[in-house]
Amino acid sequence: MNRTWKVPGLCALVPFLLAGIYGVIIGAQNALHYLSITAYPVSAGSAVYAVFLGCLRGVLVLLCVVLCARAIWRDRISPRHVAFPAVLACLYVLSLFDPPVSGADILEACTAVLAVGDMAFLHLRARFASKKPAVS
């Protein structure tokens, strides 16, 4: 894959990266807000676990961005690089069914679907570009 396809592929991951950072920040804020308003005493282990679960989706998105950027940069787009963002896209789309739906949820779902489409396109392009016709 030449540089003309690497740069758009990496640029398509930027909104996905921002959605991951947003997911980590909002997940931590929501978990800490819940822990501050609960009337029951919470142990330190439970508090850390609640914050970890709140940030988990954002952390998975950031991990996905790193793996996909590495695959694009090394010209190694395989089905496994498309499958992991597809699972995250499903999580984002399924989160739209959990009321209340905000504009940020819709934006995250659209970003995830666009990133999966971009990775699938780069995978198919790399796969068909590697098949060269036989010279007779």
Short mmCIF file of C-alpha atoms in Angstrom, two decimals:
data_model
loop_
_atom_site.label_atom_id
_atom_site.label_comp_id
_atom_site.label_asym_id
_atom_site.label_seq_id
_atom_site.Cartn_x
_atom_site.Cartn_y
_atom_site.Cartn_z
CA MET A 1 0.00 0.00 0.00
CA ASN A 2 1.48 3.32 -0.99
CA ARG A 3 1.50 6.53 1.01
CA THR A 4 -1.54 7.93 -0.76
CA TRP A 5 -3.70 5.26 0.93
CA LYS A 6 -1.88 5.21 4.28
CA VAL A 7 -2.55 8.85 5.11
CA PRO A 8 -6.36 8.70 4.56
CA GLY A 9 -6.48 5.42 6.47
CA LEU A 10 -4.69 6.95 9.44
CA CYS A 11 -6.80 10.12 9.22
CA ALA A 12 -9.97 8.02 9.31
CA LEU A 13 -8.84 6.66 12.68
CA VAL A 14 -8.54 10.14 14.24
CA PRO A 15 -12.29 10.48 15.04
CA PHE A 16 -12.17 6.94 16.41
CA LEU A 17 -9.25 8.01 18.63
CA LEU A 18 -11.20 11.03 19.87
CA ALA A 19 -14.22 8.83 20.59
CA GLY A 20 -11.97 6.55 22.66
CA ILE A 21 -10.57 9.44 24.67
CA TYR A 22 -14.11 10.74 25.17
CA GLY A 23 -15.22 7.27 26.31
CA VAL A 24 -12.46 7.07 28.91
CA ILE A 25 -13.17 10.54 30.31
CA ILE A 26 -16.96 10.17 30.39
CA GLY A 27 -16.74 6.62 31.76
CA ALA A 28 -14.56 7.80 34.64
CA GLN A 29 -16.80 10.82 35.30
CA ASN A 30 -19.98 8.73 35.36
CA ALA A 31 -18.47 6.11 37.65
CA LEU A 32 -17.10 8.72 40.05
CA HIS A 33 -20.41 10.59 40.04
CA TYR A 34 -22.26 7.38 40.90
CA LEU A 35 -19.81 6.60 43.68
CA SER A 36 -20.20 10.10 45.13
CA ILE A 37 -24.01 10.01 45.30
CA THR A 38 -24.51 6.47 46.55
CA ALA A 39 -25.72 6.23 50.14
CA TYR A 40 -23.92 2.96 50.81
CA PRO A 41 -20.24 2.66 51.76
CA VAL A 42 -18.10 1.44 48.88
CA SER A 43 -14.77 -0.30 49.33
CA ALA A 44 -11.69 0.93 47.48
CA GLY A 45 -11.61 -2.23 45.38
CA SER A 46 -15.22 -1.76 44.32
CA ALA A 47 -14.54 1.88 43.44
CA VAL A 48 -11.53 0.97 41.29
CA TYR A 49 -13.56 -1.78 39.63
CA ALA A 50 -16.44 0.61 38.89
CA VAL A 51 -14.10 3.19 37.34
CA PHE A 52 -12.36 0.44 35.33
CA LEU A 53 -15.68 -0.82 33.95
CA GLY A 54 -16.73 2.73 33.15
CA CYS A 55 -13.55 3.34 31.17
CA LEU A 56 -13.38 -0.11 29.57
CA ARG A 57 -15.14 0.79 26.31
CA GLY A 58 -12.92 3.81 25.79
CA VAL A 59 -9.79 1.80 26.56
CA LEU A 60 -10.84 -0.89 24.06
CA VAL A 61 -11.40 1.78 21.41
CA LEU A 62 -7.93 3.25 22.04
CA LEU A 63 -6.39 -0.23 21.82
CA CYS A 64 -8.25 -0.77 18.57
CA VAL A 65 -6.93 2.50 17.15
CA VAL A 66 -3.35 1.53 18.01
CA LEU A 67 -3.71 -1.92 16.42
CA CYS A 68 -5.35 -0.55 13.29
CA ALA A 69 -2.81 2.26 12.87
CA ARG A 70 0.03 -0.24 13.24
CA ALA A 71 -1.56 -2.52 10.63
CA ILE A 72 -2.04 0.36 8.19
CA TRP A 73 1.51 1.62 8.67
CA ARG A 74 3.03 -1.82 8.10
CA ASP A 75 0.77 -2.63 5.10
CA ARG A 76 -0.64 -5.65 6.90
CA ILE A 77 -4.40 -5.30 6.87
CA SER A 78 -5.92 -8.67 7.70
CA PRO A 79 -9.44 -9.79 8.65
CA ARG A 80 -8.52 -9.70 12.34
CA HIS A 81 -7.84 -5.96 12.04
CA VAL A 82 -11.36 -5.52 10.68
CA ALA A 83 -13.07 -7.85 13.17
CA PHE A 84 -12.01 -6.02 16.34
CA PRO A 85 -13.32 -2.59 15.22
CA ALA A 86 -16.49 -4.34 14.00
CA VAL A 87 -17.16 -5.66 17.51
CA LEU A 88 -16.63 -2.17 18.92
CA ALA A 89 -18.93 -0.72 16.28
CA CYS A 90 -21.60 -3.21 17.36
CA LEU A 91 -21.12 -2.09 20.98
CA TYR A 92 -21.56 1.53 19.98
CA VAL A 93 -24.64 0.80 17.87
CA LEU A 94 -26.15 -1.30 20.68
CA SER A 95 -25.49 1.56 23.12
CA LEU A 96 -27.93 3.65 21.10
CA PHE A 97 -30.77 1.42 22.35
CA ASP A 98 -30.00 2.27 25.99
CA PRO A 99 -32.02 5.40 26.80
CA PRO A 100 -31.40 8.27 26.96
CA VAL A 101 -29.71 8.57 23.59
CA SER A 102 -27.55 11.65 23.21
CA GLY A 103 -25.93 13.25 20.21
CA ALA A 104 -22.55 12.00 21.44
CA ASP A 105 -23.79 8.38 21.37
CA ILE A 106 -24.96 8.77 17.78
CA LEU A 107 -21.65 10.42 16.81
CA GLU A 108 -19.65 7.61 18.43
CA ALA A 109 -21.71 4.96 16.63
CA CYS A 110 -21.28 6.69 13.26
CA THR A 111 -17.55 7.09 13.87
CA ALA A 112 -17.19 3.42 14.74
CA VAL A 113 -19.10 2.32 11.64
CA LEU A 114 -17.01 4.62 9.40
CA ALA A 115 -13.76 3.32 10.90
CA VAL A 116 -14.85 -0.29 10.31
CA GLY A 117 -15.79 0.57 6.72
CA ASP A 118 -12.41 2.19 6.19
CA MET A 119 -10.54 -0.81 7.59
CA ALA A 120 -12.61 -3.20 5.46
CA PHE A 121 -11.92 -1.10 2.36
CA LEU A 122 -8.16 -1.06 3.06
CA HIS A 123 -8.20 -4.82 3.68
CA LEU A 124 -9.99 -5.53 0.41
CA ARG A 125 -7.75 -3.13 -1.50
CA ALA A 126 -4.60 -4.75 -0.08
CA ARG A 127 -5.96 -8.22 -0.80
CA PHE A 128 -6.84 -7.54 -4.42
CA ALA A 129 -3.69 -5.49 -5.05
CA SER A 130 -1.53 -8.43 -3.98
CA LYS A 131 -3.08 -10.69 -6.62
CA LYS A 132 -1.15 -9.91 -9.74
CA PRO A 133 -2.10 -11.49 -13.07
CA ALA A 134 0.17 -14.24 -14.31
CA VAL A 135 2.45 -13.22 -17.15
CA SER A 136 2.45 -15.66 -20.06
#
